[in-house]
Short mmCIF file of C-alpha atoms and ligand atoms in Angstrom, two decimals:
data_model
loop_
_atom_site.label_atom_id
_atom_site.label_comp_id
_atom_site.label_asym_id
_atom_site.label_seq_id
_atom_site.Cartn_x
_atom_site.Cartn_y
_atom_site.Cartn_z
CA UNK A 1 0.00 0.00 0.00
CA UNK A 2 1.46 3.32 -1.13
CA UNK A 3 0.87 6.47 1.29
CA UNK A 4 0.14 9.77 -0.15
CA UNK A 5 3.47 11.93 0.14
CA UNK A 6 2.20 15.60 -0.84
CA UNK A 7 0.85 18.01 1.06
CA UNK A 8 -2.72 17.63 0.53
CA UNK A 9 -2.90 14.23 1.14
CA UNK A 10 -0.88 14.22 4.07
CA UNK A 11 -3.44 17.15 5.36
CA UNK A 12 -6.27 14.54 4.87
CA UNK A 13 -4.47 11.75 6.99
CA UNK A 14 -4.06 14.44 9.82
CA UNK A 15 -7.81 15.14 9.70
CA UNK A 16 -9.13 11.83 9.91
CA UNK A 17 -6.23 10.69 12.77
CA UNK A 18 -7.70 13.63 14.82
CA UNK A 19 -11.38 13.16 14.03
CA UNK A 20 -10.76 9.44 15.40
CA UNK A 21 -8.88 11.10 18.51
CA UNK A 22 -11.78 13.94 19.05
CA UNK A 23 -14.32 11.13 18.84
CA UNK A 24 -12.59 8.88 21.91
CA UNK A 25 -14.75 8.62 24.42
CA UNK A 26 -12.25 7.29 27.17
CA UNK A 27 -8.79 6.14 28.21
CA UNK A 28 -8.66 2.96 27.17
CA UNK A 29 -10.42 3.81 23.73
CA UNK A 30 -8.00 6.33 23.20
CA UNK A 31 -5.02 4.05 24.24
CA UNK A 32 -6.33 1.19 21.73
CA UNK A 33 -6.37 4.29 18.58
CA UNK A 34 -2.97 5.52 19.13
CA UNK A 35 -1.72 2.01 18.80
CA UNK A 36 -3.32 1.98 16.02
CA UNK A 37 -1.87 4.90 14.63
CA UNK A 38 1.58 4.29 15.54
CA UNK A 39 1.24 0.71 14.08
CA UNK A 40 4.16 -0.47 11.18
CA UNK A 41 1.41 -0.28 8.41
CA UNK A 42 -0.39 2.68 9.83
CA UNK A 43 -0.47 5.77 6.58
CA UNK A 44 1.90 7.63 8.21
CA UNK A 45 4.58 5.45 9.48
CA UNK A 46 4.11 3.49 5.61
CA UNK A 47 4.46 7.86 3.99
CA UNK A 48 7.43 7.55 6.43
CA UNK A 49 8.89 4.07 5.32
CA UNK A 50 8.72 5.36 1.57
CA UNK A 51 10.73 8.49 2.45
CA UNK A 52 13.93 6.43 0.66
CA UNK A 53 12.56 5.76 -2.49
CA UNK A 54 12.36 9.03 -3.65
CA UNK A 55 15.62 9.84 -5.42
CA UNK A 56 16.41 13.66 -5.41
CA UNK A 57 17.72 14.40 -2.36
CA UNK A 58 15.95 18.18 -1.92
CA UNK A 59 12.71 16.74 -2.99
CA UNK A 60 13.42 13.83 -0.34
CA UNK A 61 14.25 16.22 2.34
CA UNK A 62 10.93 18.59 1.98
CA UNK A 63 8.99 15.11 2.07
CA UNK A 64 10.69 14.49 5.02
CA UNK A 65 10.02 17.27 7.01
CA UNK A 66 6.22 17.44 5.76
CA UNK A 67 5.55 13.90 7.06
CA UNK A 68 7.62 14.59 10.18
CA UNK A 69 5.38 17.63 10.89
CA UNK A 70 2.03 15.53 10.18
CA UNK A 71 3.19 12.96 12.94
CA UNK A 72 3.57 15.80 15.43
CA UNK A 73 0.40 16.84 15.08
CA UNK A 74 -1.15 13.98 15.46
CA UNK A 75 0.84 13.16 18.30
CA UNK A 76 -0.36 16.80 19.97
CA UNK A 77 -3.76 15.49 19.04
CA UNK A 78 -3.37 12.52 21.12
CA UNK A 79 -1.84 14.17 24.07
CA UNK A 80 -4.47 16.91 24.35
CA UNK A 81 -7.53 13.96 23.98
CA UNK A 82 -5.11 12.33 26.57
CA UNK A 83 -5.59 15.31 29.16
CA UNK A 84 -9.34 16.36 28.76
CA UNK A 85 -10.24 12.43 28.93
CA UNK A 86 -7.85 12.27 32.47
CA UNK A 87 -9.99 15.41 33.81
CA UNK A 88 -13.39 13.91 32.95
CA UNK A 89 -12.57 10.78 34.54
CA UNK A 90 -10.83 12.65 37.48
CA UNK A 91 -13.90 14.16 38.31
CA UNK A 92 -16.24 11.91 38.17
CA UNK A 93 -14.13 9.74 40.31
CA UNK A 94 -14.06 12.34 43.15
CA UNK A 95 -18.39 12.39 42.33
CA UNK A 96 -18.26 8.84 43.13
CA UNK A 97 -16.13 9.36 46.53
CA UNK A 98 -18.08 12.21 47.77
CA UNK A 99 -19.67 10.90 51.34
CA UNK A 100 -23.57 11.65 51.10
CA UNK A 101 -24.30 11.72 55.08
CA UNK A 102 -28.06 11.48 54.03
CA UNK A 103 -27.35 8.53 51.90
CA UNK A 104 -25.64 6.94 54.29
CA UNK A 105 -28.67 7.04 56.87
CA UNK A 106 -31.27 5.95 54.65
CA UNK A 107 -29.24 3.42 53.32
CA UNK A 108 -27.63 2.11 56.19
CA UNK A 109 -29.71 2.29 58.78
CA UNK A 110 -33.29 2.19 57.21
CA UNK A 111 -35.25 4.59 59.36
CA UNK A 112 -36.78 7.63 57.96
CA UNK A 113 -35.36 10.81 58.52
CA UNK A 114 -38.05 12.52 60.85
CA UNK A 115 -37.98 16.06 62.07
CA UNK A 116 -37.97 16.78 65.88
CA UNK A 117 -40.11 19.07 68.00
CA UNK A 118 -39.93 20.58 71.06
CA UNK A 119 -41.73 19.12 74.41
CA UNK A 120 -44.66 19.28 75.09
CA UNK A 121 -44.08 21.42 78.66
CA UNK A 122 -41.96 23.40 76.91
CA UNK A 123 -44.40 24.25 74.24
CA UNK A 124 -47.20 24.84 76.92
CA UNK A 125 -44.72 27.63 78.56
CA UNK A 126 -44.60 29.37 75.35
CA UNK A 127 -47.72 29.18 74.69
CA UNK A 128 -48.30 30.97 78.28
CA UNK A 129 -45.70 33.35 77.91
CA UNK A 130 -47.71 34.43 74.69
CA UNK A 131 -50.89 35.01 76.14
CA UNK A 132 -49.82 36.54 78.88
CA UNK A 133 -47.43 39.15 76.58
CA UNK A 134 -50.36 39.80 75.30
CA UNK A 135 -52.20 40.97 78.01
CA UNK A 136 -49.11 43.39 78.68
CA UNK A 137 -46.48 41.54 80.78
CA UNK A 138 -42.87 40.89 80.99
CA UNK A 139 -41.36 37.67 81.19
CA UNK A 140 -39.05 37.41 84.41
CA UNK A 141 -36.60 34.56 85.19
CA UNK A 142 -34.96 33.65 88.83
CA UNK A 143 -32.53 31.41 89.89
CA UNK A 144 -33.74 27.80 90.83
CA UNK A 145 -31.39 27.45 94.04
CA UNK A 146 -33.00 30.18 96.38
CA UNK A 147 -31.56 31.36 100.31
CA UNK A 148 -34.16 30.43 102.94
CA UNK A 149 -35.45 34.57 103.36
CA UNK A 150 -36.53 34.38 98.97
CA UNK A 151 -38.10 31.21 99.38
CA UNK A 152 -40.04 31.48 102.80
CA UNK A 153 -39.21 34.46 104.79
CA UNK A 154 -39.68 37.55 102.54
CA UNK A 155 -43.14 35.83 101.14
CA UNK A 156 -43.97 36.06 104.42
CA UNK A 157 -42.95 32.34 106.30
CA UNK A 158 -41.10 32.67 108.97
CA UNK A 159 -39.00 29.80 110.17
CA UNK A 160 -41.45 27.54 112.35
CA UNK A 161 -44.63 28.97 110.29
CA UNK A 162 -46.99 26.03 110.16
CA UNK A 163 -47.33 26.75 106.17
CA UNK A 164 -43.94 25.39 105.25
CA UNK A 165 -45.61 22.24 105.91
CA UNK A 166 -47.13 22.90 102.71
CA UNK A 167 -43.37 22.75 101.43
CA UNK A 168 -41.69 19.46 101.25
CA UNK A 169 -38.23 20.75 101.23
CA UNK A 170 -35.08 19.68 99.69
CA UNK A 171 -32.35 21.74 101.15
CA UNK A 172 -28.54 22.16 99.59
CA UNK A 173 -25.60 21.77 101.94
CA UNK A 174 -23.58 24.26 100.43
CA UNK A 175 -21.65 25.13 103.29
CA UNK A 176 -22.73 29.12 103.10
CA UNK A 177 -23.95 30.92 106.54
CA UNK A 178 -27.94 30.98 105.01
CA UNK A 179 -29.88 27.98 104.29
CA UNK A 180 -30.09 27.42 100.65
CA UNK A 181 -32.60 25.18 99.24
CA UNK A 182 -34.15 24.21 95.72
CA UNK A 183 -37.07 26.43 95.41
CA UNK A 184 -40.54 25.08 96.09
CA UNK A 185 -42.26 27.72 93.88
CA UNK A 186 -41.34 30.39 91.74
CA UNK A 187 -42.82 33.06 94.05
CA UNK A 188 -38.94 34.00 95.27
CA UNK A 189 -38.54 35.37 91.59
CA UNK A 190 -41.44 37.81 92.67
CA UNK A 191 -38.96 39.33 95.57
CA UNK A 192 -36.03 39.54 93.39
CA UNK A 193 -38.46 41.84 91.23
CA UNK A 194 -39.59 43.73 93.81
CA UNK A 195 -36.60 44.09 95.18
CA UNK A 196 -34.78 45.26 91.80
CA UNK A 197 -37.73 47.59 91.48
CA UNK A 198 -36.70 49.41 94.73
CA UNK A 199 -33.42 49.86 93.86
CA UNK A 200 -33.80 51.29 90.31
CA UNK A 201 -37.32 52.79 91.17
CA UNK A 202 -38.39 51.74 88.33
CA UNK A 203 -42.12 50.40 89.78
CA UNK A 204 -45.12 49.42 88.99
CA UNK A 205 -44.45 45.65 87.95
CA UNK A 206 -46.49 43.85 85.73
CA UNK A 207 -44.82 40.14 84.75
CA UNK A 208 -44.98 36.71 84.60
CA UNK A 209 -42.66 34.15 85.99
CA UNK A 210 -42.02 30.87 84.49
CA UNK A 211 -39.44 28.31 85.90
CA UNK A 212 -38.63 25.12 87.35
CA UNK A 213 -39.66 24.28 91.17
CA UNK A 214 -38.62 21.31 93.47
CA UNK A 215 -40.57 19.02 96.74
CA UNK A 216 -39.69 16.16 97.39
CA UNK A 217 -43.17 14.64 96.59
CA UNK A 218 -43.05 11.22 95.06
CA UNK A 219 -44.20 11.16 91.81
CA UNK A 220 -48.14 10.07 91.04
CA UNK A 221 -50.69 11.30 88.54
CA UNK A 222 -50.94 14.52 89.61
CA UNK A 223 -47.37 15.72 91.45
CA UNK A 224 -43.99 15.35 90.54
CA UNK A 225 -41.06 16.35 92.26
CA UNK A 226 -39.73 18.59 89.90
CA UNK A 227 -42.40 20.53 88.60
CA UNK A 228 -43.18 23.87 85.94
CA UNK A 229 -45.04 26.71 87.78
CA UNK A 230 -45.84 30.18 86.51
CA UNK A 231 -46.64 33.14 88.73
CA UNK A 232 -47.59 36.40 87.74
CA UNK A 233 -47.51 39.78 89.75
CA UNK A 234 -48.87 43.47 89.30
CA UNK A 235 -47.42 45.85 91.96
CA UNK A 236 -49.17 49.33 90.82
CA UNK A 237 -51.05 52.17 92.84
CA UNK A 238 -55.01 51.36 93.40
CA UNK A 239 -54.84 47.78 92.15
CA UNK A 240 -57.80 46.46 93.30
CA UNK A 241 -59.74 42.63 93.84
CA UNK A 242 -61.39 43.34 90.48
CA UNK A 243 -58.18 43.69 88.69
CA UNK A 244 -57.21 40.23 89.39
CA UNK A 245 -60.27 38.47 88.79
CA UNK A 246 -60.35 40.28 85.30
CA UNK A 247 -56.71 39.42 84.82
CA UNK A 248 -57.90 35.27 85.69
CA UNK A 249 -60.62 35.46 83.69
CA UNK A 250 -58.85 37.02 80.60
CA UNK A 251 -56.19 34.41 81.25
CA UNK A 252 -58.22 31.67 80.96
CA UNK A 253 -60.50 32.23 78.08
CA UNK A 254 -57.39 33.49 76.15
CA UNK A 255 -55.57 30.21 76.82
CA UNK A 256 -58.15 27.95 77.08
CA UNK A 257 -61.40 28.78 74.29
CA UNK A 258 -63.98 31.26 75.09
CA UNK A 259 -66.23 28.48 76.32
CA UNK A 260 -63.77 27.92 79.48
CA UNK A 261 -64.49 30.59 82.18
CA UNK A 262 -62.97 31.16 86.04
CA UNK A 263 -64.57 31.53 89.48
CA UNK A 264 -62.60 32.48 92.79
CA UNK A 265 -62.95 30.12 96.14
CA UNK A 266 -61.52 31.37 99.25
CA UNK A 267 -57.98 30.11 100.33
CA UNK A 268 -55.18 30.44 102.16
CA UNK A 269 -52.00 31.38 101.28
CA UNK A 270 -49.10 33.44 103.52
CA UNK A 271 -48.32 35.61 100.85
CA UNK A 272 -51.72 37.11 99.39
CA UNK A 273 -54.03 38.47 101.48
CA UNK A 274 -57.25 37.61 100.97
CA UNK A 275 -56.37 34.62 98.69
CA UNK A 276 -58.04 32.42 96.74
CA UNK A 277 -58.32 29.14 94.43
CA UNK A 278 -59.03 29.80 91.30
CA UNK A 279 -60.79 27.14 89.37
CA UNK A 280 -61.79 26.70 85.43
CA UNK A 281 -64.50 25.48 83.44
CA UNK A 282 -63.56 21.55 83.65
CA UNK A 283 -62.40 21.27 80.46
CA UNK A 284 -62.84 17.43 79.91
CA UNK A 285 -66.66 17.54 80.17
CA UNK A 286 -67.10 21.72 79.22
CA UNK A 287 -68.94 21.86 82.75
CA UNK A 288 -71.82 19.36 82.07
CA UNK A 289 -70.00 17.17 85.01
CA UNK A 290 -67.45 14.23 85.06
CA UNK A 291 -65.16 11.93 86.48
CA UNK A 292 -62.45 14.42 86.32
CA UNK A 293 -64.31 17.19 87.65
CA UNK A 294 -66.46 14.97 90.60
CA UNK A 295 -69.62 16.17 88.98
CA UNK A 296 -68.55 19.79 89.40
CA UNK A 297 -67.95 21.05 86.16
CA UNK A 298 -64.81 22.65 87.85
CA UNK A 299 -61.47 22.02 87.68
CA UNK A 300 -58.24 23.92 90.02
CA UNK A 301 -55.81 25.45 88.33
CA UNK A 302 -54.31 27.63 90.85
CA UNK A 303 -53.74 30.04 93.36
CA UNK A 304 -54.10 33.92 93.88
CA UNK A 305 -54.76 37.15 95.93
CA UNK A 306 -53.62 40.44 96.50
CA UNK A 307 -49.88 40.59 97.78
CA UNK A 308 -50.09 40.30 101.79
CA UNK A 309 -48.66 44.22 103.19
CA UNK A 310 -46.21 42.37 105.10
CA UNK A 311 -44.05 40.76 101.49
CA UNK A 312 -44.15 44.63 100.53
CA UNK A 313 -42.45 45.60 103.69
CA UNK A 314 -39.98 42.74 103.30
CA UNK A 315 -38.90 44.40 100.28
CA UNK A 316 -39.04 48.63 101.53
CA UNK A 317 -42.51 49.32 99.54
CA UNK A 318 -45.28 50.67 101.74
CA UNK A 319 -48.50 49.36 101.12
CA UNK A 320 -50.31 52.34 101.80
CA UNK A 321 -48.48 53.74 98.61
CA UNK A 322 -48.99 50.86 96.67
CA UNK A 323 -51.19 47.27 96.05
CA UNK A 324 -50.95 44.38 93.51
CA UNK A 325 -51.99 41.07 93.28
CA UNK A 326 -50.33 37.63 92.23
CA UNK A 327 -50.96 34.58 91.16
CA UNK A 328 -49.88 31.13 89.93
CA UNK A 329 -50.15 27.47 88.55
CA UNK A 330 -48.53 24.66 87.51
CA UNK A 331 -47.40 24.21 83.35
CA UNK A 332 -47.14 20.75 83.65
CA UNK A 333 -51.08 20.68 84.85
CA UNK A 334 -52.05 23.16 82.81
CA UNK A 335 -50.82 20.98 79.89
CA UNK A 336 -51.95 17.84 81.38
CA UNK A 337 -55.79 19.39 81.58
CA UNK A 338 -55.77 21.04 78.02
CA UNK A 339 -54.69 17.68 76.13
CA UNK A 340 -56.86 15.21 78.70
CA UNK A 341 -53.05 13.73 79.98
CA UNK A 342 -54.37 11.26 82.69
CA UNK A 343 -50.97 10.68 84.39
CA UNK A 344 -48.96 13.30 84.74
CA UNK A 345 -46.10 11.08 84.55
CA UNK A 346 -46.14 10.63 80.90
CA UNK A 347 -44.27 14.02 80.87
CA UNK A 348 -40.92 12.83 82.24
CA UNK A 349 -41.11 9.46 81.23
CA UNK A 350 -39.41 10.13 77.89
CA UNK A 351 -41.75 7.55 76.49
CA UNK A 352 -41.35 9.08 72.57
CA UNK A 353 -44.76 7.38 71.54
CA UNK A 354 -46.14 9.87 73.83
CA UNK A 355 -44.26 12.70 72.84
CA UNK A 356 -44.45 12.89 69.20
CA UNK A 357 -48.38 13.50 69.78
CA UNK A 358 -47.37 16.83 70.08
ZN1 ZN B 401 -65.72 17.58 84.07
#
């Protein structure tokens, strides 16, 4: 087979070489061409093989260096294919080693991936804190380890008052000079407020106060020993009775559906003067009378009554000047009574059937 030695048709044998390198599609494709191509009878290396037979020497030279310049080109051809392919396959190498955490989960471990919320006693605080924004209040915190004078003195309790049997204690041995125990309520939170209010004269008050309160009650369906309260206060000049039976009232239809109304009961309580219970619309049986309610139609949901003189001069206000009221419940039995909970239990038991019904 004779090769084509002039210009032309060594152009042609160029073109088709690189068409067949443009048109590899991989390594080993282009690998099996060039072989090919640099094969004994491939058209070049045969154009380069017939080099001798031509007999003028100039005419032989020019030849030459024509077919010599066609096999570097296709050579370039080859080693550019040679690069792009190595990049291609480069990447999608790295595609194929790229860790998918997500994969790996459904994959491996077969469970759907399923979004979290937050708990229910936690929601039911919010969901407090909103209403009662609402209706104008702040939001207050305290600290859960309280002295003896913020958690019984100040509100009113002296050491050896027969009301701290209402109080099962657990006390911290902290080695300090006062008696410092885990608060029983979150009422101490309404000295520190009182107290701050004093100092910065910046009264009247108006806030809620949600926390976390300790007795050492053994759990059932209705106590626990660490328990949610939230306890509101209004400190203001000519704050009457009225104010805070308005203030329950709001509360509760706010919170609980327009149907669910409040009444007061008499009660005692060391802090408040008068006090009261204050009791809902039973909101199992919407007051027809139930189990829940013992054929009442109303269910407890707290305690109030206008702050006792004495807690305002524990904390330098005179109660001449000024009046308020407080009051306060428990979050966990709020929550329990507004989803029908039967044992309050099911809220600490971590039992996550339970809690994803919320
Ligand atoms: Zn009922």
């Amino acid at each position: 087979m004779s090769a084509p030695l002039d210009a032309s048709g060594l152009g042609a044998l160029v073109a088709q070489a690189s068409a067949a390198i443009a048109s590899s599609a991989t390594l080993s494709a282009l690998d099996e061409l060039a072989t090919t191509l640099r094969a004994k009878d491939a058209p070049l290396l045969l154009a380069r093989r017939s080099l001798g037979e031509i007999t003028d020497e100039a005419e032989r030279k020019a030849t030459g260096a024509r077919v010599g310049e066609a096999m570097e080109a296709v050579n370039a051809a080859l080693a550019a294919r040679r690069s792009d392919l190595e990049a291609i396959e480069r990447r999608a190498q790295l595609e194929r080693d790229a860790l998918d955490l997500t994969e790996v989960v459904v994959d491996q471990v077969r469970v759907p991936v399923r979004r979290g919320s937050l708990h229910l006693v936690t929601q039911t605080r919010a969901a407090l804190e909103d209403v009662f924004v609402g209706m104008g209040f702040e939001v207050a915190e305290g600290p859960e380890v309280e002295t003896d004078w913020y958690n019984f003195e100040a509100l009113n309790i002296p050491p050896g008052h027969p009301a701290r049997d209402m109080y099962d204690t657990m006390y911290l041995d902290l080695g300090l000079p006062e008696t410092a125990l885990l608060r029983t309520h979150t009422s101490p939170t309404q000295i520190h407020l009182l107290e701050k209010a004093v100092a910065e004269g910046t009264l009247p008050v108006h806030a809620v106060m949600p926390g976390r309160c300790y007795r050492l009650d053994t759990p059932d369906a209705r106590h626990l020993p660490v328990f949610h309260q939230i306890e509101g206060l209004v400190v203001d000049k000519g704050i009457t009775f009225g104010d805070l039976a308005g203030v329950i009232e709001t509360f509760t239809a706010a919170y609980f559906g327009p149907d669910i109304h409040s009444r007061l009961r008499p009660a005692y309580f060391p802090f408040t003067e008068p006090s009261a219970e204050f009791e809902i619309t039973c909101t199992i049986c919407r007051g027809e009378g139930c189990r829940t309610c013992s054929r009442t139609g109303w269910i407890e949901l707290g305690g109030c009554g206008m702050v006792d003189p004495a807690v305002f001069e524990a904390v330098g206000i005179d109660p001449a000047e000024y009046s308020g009221f407080a009051f306060g419940f428990g979050i966990d039995r709020c929550a329990q009574m507004r989803h029908g909970i039967a044992d309050m239990r099911a809220l600490i038991e971590n039992d996550l059937r339970f809690a994803r019904q919320f």
